[in-house]
CSV table of C-alpha atoms in Angstrom, one decimal:
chain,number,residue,atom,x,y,z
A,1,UNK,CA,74.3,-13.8,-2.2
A,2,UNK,CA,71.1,-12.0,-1.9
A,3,UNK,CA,72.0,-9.8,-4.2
A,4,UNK,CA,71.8,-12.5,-7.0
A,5,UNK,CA,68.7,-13.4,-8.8
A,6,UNK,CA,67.5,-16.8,-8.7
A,7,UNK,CA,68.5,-17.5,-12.4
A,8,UNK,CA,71.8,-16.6,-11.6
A,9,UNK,CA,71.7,-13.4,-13.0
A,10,UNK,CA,73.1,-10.0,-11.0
A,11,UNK,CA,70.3,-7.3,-11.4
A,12,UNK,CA,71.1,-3.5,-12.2
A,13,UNK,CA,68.8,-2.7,-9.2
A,14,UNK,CA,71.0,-4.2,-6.5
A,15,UNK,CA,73.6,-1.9,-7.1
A,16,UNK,CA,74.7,0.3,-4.7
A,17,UNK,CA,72.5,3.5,-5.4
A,18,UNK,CA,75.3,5.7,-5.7
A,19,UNK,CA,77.3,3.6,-8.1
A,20,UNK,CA,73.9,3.1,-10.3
A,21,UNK,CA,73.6,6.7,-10.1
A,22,UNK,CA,77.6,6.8,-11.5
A,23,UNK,CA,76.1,4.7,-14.3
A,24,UNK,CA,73.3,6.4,-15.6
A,25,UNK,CA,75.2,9.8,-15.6
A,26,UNK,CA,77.4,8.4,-18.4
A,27,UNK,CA,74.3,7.5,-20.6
A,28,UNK,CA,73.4,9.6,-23.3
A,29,UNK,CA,70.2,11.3,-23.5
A,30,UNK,CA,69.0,8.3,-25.8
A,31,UNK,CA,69.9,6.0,-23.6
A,32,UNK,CA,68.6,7.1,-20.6
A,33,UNK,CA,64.9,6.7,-22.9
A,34,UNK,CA,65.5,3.0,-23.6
A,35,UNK,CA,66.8,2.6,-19.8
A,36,UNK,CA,63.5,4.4,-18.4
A,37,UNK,CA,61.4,2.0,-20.7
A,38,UNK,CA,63.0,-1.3,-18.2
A,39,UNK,CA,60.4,-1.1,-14.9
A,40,UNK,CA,59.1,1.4,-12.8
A,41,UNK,CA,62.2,1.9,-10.7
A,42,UNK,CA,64.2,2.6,-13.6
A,43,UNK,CA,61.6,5.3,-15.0
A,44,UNK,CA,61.6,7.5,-12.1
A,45,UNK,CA,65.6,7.4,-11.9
A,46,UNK,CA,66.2,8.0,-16.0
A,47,UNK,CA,64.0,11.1,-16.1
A,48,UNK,CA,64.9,12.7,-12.9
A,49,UNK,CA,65.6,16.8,-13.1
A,50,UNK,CA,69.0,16.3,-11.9
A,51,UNK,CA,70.5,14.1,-15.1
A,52,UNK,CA,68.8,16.0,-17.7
A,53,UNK,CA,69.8,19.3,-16.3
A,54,UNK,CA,73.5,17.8,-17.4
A,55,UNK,CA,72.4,17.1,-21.0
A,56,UNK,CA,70.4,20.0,-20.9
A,57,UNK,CA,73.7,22.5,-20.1
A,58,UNK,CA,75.9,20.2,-22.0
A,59,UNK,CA,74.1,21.1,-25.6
A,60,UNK,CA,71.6,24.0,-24.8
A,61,UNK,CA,73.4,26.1,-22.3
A,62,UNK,CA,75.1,28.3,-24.9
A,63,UNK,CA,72.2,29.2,-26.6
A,64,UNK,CA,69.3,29.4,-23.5
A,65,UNK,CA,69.3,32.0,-21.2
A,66,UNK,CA,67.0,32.5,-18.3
A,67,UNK,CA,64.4,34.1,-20.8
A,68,UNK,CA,64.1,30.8,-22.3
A,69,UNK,CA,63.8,29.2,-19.0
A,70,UNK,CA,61.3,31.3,-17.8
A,71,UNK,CA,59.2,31.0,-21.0
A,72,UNK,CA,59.1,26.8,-20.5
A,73,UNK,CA,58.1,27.4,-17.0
A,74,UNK,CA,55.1,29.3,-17.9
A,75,UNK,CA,54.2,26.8,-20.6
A,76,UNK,CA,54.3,24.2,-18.3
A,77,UNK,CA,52.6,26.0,-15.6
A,78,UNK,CA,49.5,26.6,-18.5
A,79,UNK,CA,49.7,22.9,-19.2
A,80,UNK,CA,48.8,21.8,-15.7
A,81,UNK,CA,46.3,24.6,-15.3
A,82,UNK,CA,44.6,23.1,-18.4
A,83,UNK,CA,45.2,19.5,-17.4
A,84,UNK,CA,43.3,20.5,-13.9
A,85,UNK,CA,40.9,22.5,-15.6
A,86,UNK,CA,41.9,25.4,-13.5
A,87,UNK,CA,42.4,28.0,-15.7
A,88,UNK,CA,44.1,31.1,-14.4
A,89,UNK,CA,42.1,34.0,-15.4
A,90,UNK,CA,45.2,36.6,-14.3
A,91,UNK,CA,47.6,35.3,-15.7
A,92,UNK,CA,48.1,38.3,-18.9
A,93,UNK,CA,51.6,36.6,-20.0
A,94,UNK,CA,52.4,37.3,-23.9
A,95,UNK,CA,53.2,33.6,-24.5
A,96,UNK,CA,51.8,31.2,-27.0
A,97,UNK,CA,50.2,27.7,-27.5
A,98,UNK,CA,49.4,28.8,-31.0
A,99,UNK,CA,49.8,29.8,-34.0
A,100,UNK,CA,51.9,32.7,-35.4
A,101,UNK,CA,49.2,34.5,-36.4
A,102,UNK,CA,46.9,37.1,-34.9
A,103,UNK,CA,48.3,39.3,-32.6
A,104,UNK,CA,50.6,37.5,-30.5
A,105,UNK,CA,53.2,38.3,-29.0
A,106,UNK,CA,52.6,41.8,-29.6
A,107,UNK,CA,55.5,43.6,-29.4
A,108,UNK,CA,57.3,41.4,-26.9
A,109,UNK,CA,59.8,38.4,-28.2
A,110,UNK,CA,59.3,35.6,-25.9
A,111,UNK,CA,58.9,32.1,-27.2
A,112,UNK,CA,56.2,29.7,-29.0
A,113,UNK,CA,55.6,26.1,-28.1
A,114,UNK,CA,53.8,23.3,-30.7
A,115,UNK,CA,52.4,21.5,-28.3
A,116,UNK,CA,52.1,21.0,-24.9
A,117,UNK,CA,50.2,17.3,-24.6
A,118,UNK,CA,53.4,15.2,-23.9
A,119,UNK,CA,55.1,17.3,-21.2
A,120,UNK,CA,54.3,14.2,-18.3
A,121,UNK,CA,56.1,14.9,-15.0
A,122,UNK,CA,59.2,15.4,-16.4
A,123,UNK,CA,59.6,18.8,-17.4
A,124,UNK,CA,63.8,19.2,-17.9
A,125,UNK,CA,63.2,16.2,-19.7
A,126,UNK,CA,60.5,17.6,-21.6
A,127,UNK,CA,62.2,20.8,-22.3
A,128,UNK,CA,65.8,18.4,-23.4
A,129,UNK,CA,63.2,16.5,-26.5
A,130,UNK,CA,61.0,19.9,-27.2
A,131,UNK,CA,64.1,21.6,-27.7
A,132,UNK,CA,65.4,18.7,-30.0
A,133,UNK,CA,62.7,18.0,-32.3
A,134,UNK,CA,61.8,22.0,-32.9
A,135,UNK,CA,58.9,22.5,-31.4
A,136,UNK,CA,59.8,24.6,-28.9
A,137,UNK,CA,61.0,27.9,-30.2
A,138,UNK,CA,62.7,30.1,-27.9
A,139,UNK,CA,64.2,33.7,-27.8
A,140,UNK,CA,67.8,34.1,-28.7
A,141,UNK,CA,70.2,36.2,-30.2
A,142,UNK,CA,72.0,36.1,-33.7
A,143,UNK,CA,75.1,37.8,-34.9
A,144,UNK,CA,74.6,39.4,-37.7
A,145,UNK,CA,78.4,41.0,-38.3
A,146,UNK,CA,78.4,44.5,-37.0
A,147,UNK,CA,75.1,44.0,-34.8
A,148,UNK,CA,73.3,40.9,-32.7
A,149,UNK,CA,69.5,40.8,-33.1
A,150,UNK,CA,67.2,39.1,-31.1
A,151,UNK,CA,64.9,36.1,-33.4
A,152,UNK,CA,62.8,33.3,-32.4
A,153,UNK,CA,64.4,30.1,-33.5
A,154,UNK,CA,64.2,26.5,-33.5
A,155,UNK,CA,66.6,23.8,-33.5
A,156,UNK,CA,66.1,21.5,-36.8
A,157,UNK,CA,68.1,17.6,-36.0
A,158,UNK,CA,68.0,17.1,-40.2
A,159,UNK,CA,70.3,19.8,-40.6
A,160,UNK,CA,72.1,20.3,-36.7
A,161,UNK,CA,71.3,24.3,-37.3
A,162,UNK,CA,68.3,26.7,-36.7
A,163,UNK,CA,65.5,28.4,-38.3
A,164,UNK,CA,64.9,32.2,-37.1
A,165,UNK,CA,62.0,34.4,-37.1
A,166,UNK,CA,62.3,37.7,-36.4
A,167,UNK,CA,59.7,40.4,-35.3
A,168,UNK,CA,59.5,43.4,-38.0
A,169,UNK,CA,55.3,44.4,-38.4
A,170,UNK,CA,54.3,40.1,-38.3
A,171,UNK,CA,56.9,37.1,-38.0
A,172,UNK,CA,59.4,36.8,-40.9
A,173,UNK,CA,61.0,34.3,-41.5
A,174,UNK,CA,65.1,35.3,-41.0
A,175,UNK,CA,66.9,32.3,-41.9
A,176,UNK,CA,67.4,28.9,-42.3
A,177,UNK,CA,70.6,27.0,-41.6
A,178,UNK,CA,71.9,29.2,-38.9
A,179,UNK,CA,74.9,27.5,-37.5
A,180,UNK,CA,75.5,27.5,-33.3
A,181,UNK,CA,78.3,29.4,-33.7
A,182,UNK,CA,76.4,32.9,-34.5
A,183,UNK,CA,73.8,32.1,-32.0
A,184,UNK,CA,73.6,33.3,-28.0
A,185,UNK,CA,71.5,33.2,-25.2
A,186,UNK,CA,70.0,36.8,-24.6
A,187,UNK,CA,72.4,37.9,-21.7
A,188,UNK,CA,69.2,40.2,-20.3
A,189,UNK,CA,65.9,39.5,-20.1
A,190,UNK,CA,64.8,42.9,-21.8
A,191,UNK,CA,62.2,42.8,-24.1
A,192,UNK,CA,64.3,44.1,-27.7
A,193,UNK,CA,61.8,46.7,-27.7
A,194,UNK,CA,62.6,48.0,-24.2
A,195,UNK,CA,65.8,50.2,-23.7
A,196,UNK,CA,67.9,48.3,-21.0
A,197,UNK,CA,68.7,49.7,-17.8
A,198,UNK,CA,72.2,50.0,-17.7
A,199,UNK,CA,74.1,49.6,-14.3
A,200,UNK,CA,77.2,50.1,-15.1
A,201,UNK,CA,77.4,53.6,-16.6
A,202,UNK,CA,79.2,55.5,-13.7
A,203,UNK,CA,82.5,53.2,-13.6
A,204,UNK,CA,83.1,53.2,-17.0
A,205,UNK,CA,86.6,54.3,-18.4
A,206,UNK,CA,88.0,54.4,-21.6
A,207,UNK,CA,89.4,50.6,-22.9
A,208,UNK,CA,86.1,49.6,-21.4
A,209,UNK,CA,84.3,46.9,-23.9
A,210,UNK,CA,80.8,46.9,-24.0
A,211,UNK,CA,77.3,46.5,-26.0
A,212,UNK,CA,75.1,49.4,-26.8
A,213,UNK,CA,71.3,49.3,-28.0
A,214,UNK,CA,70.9,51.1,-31.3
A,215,UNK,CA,68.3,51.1,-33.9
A,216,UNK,CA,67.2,53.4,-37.1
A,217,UNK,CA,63.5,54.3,-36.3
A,218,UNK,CA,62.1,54.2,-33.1
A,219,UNK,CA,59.2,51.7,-34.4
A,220,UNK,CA,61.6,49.0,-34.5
A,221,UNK,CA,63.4,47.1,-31.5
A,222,UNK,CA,66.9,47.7,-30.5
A,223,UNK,CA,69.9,45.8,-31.6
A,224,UNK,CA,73.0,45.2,-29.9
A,225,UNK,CA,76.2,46.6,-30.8
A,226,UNK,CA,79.8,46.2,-30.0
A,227,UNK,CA,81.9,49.1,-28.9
A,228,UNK,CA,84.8,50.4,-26.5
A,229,UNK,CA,85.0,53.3,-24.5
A,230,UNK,CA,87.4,56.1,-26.3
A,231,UNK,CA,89.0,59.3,-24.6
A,232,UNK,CA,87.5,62.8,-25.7
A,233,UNK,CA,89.0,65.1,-28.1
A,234,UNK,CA,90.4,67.4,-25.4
A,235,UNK,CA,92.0,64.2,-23.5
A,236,UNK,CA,96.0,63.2,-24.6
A,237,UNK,CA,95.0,60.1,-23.3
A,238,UNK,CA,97.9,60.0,-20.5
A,239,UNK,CA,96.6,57.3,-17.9
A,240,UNK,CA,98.0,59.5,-15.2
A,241,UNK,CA,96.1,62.7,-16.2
A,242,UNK,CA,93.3,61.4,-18.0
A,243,UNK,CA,89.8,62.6,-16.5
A,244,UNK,CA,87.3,60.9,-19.2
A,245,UNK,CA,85.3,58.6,-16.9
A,246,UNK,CA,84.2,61.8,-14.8
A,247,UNK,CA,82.8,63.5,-18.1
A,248,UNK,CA,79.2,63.4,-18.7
A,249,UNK,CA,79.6,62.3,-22.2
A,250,UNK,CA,80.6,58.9,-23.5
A,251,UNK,CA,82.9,58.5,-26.2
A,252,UNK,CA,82.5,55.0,-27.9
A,253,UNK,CA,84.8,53.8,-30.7
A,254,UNK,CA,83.0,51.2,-33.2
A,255,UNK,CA,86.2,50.0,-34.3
A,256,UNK,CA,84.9,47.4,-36.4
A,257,UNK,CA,84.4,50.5,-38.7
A,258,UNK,CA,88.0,51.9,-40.1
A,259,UNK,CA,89.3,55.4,-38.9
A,260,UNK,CA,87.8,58.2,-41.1
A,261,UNK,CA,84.2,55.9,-41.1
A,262,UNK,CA,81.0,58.2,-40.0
A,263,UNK,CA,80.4,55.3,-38.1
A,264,UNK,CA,83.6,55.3,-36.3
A,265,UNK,CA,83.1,57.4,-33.4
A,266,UNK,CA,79.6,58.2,-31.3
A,267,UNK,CA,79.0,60.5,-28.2
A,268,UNK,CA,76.2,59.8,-25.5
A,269,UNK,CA,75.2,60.7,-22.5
A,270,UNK,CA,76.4,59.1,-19.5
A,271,UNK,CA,73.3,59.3,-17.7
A,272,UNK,CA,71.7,56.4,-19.6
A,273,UNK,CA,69.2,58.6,-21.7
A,274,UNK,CA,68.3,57.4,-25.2
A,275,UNK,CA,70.1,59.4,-27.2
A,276,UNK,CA,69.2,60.3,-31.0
A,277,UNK,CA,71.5,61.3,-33.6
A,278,UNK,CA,71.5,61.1,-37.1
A,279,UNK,CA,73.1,57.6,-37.3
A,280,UNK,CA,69.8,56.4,-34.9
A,281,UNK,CA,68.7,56.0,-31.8
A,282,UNK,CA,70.7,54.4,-29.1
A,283,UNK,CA,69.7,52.8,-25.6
A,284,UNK,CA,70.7,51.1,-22.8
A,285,UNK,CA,74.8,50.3,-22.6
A,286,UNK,CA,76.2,46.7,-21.0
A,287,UNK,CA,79.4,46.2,-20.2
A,288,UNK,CA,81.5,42.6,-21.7
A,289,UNK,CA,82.8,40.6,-18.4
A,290,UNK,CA,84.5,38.4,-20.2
A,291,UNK,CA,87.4,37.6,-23.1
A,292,UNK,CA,84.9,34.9,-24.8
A,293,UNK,CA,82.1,37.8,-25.2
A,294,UNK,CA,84.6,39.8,-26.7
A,295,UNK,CA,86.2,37.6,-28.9
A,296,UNK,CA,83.2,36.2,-30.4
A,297,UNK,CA,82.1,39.7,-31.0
A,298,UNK,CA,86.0,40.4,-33.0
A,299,UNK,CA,85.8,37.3,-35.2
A,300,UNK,CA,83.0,38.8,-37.4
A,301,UNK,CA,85.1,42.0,-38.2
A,302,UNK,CA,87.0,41.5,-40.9
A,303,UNK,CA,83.9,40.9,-43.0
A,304,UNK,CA,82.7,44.3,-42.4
A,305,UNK,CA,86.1,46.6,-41.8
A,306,UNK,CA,86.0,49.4,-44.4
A,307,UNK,CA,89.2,49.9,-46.4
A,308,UNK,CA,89.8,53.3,-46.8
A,309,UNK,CA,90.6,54.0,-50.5
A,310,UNK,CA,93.1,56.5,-52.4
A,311,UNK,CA,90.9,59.3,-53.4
A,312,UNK,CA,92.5,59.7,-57.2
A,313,UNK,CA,93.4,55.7,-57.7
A,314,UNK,CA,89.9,54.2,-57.7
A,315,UNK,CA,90.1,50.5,-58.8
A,316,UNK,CA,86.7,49.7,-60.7
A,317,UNK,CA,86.8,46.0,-61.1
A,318,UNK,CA,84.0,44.5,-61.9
A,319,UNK,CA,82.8,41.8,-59.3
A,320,UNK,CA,81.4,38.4,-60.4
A,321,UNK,CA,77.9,37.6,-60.2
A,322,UNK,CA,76.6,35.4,-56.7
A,323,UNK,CA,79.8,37.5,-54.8
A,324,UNK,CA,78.9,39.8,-52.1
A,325,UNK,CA,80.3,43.1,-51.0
A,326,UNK,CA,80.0,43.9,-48.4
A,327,UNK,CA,79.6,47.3,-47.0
């Protein structure tokens, strides 16, 4: 009977903690605000790290990576430098509290925050509503058919997509309305202008899956691209006799390009050096884990397959106004 209020009434508080723990893990993120709002006690509980990392993973976690993570935390750590008034004259970190302008960030992509006033003591918190109501804009990766590209981008709530900026001689703007399901968390933290460090270059075999770095200039950063390991020219691709993954050269297959494409086929060197060819430049190689990374990467193919054509039957239709061909 202790446990009941003199009016009568049973409070929330007398709960067993771990049941009133079970209870606030099935609030929503809204929810847990109007629940902090009750007393004190109830404050502390709703914006503790522990049930925001949930919400956080349950909506962010496909599309913020450790980059991401690693960008809040050195917001935050400028935000109580500031609010101490101990500024931290080594810190050189490329990050932002400003504006897009000037010369930030270089020729790094890391992230850009609006404002850091409201951050409190509750930073996953803080993160969850920053990421929410766009002003936290935070490195990322777009597909972009053949290729990913890394962009800046923002969540806007009005629309439940993002707005992208991409890094190409200032910040232009890439796109509005990108939808969740072309977006992904950088899986490195490599700068897009840095080749990656591959680690995996001495196991692969042919059937292998992976993501190369390629651009067309050097003055621009890399791009990812989709590719799998092929056999050589000399190899009849018998599993039993095949000896491809001991040769020094790489054969990868972009087979989201038809057979017969310029585009098709591509030879580098194993031992990880950018290699230059008329098609580009390409970088650093990463191996897919996983089914998911690979099917994500197949479903924007059939876009951009080329169709081989008869070479004395050309159909010359002309194509509507507003429809795109694609290449």
């Amino acid at each position: 009977m202790d446990k009941i209020e003199p009016s009568g009434n049973f409070s929330l508080l007398n709960l067993p903690e771990p049941i009133l723990d079970c209870i606030l893990k099935l609030l929503s993120p809204v929810e847990l605000v109007v629940m902090s709002e009750v007393c004190t006690c109830l404050r502390d509980r709703c914006r503790s790290d522990s049930l925001w990392e949930v919400h956080l993973k349950q909506k962010w976690g496909g599309v913020i990576g450790d980059v991401a993570y690693k960008e809040w935390q050195w917001h935050i750590t400028i935000a109580m430098e500031k609010r101490n008034n101990q500024p931290n004259q080594q810190n050189n970190h490329n990050g932002s509290l400003g504006s897009f302008s000037g010369t930030w960030p270089m020729l790094h992509l890391r992230s850009y925050l609006e404002d850091c006033s409201s951050f409190g003591n509750s930073f996953t918190m803080a993160l969850y509503f920053s990421l929410e109501n766009g002003k936290f804009w935070f490195p990322a990766q777009i597909y972009r058919g053949v290729l990913v590209r890394d962009a800046l981008v923002r969540y806007d709530s009005k629309t439940d997509s993002f707005q992208a900026r991409q890094q190409s001689g200032g910040w232009n703007a890439m796109g509005n309305n990108i939808q969740w399901e072309i977006l992904r968390a950088p899986p490195t933290d490599t700068p897009p202008c840095v080749r990656y460090v591959s680690d995996c270059l001495d196991d692969l075999k042919p059937g292998d899956h992976i993501e190369i770095q390629r651009k067309s200039r050097t003055e621009i950063p890399y791009d990812w691209w989709y590719a799998v390991v092929g056999h050589m020219e000399s190899c009849n691709e018998n599993h039993n006799f095949c000896s491809c993954r001991y040769s020094e050269t790489l054969v990868l297959e972009f087979k989201q390009y038809s057979e017969g494409s310029s585009m098709r086929r591509v030879k580098v060197l194993r031992n990880g050096e950018e290699h230059e060819e008329a098609k580009g430049w390409y970088g650093g190689i990463r191996k897919l884990q996983s089914e998911e990374e690979i099917q994500r990467w197949e479903k924007h193919f059939p876009l951009y397959r080329q169709t081989p054509r008869p070479a004395r039957f050309v159909c010359r239709r002309r194509i509507p106004p507003g429809v795109l061909r694609f290449p």
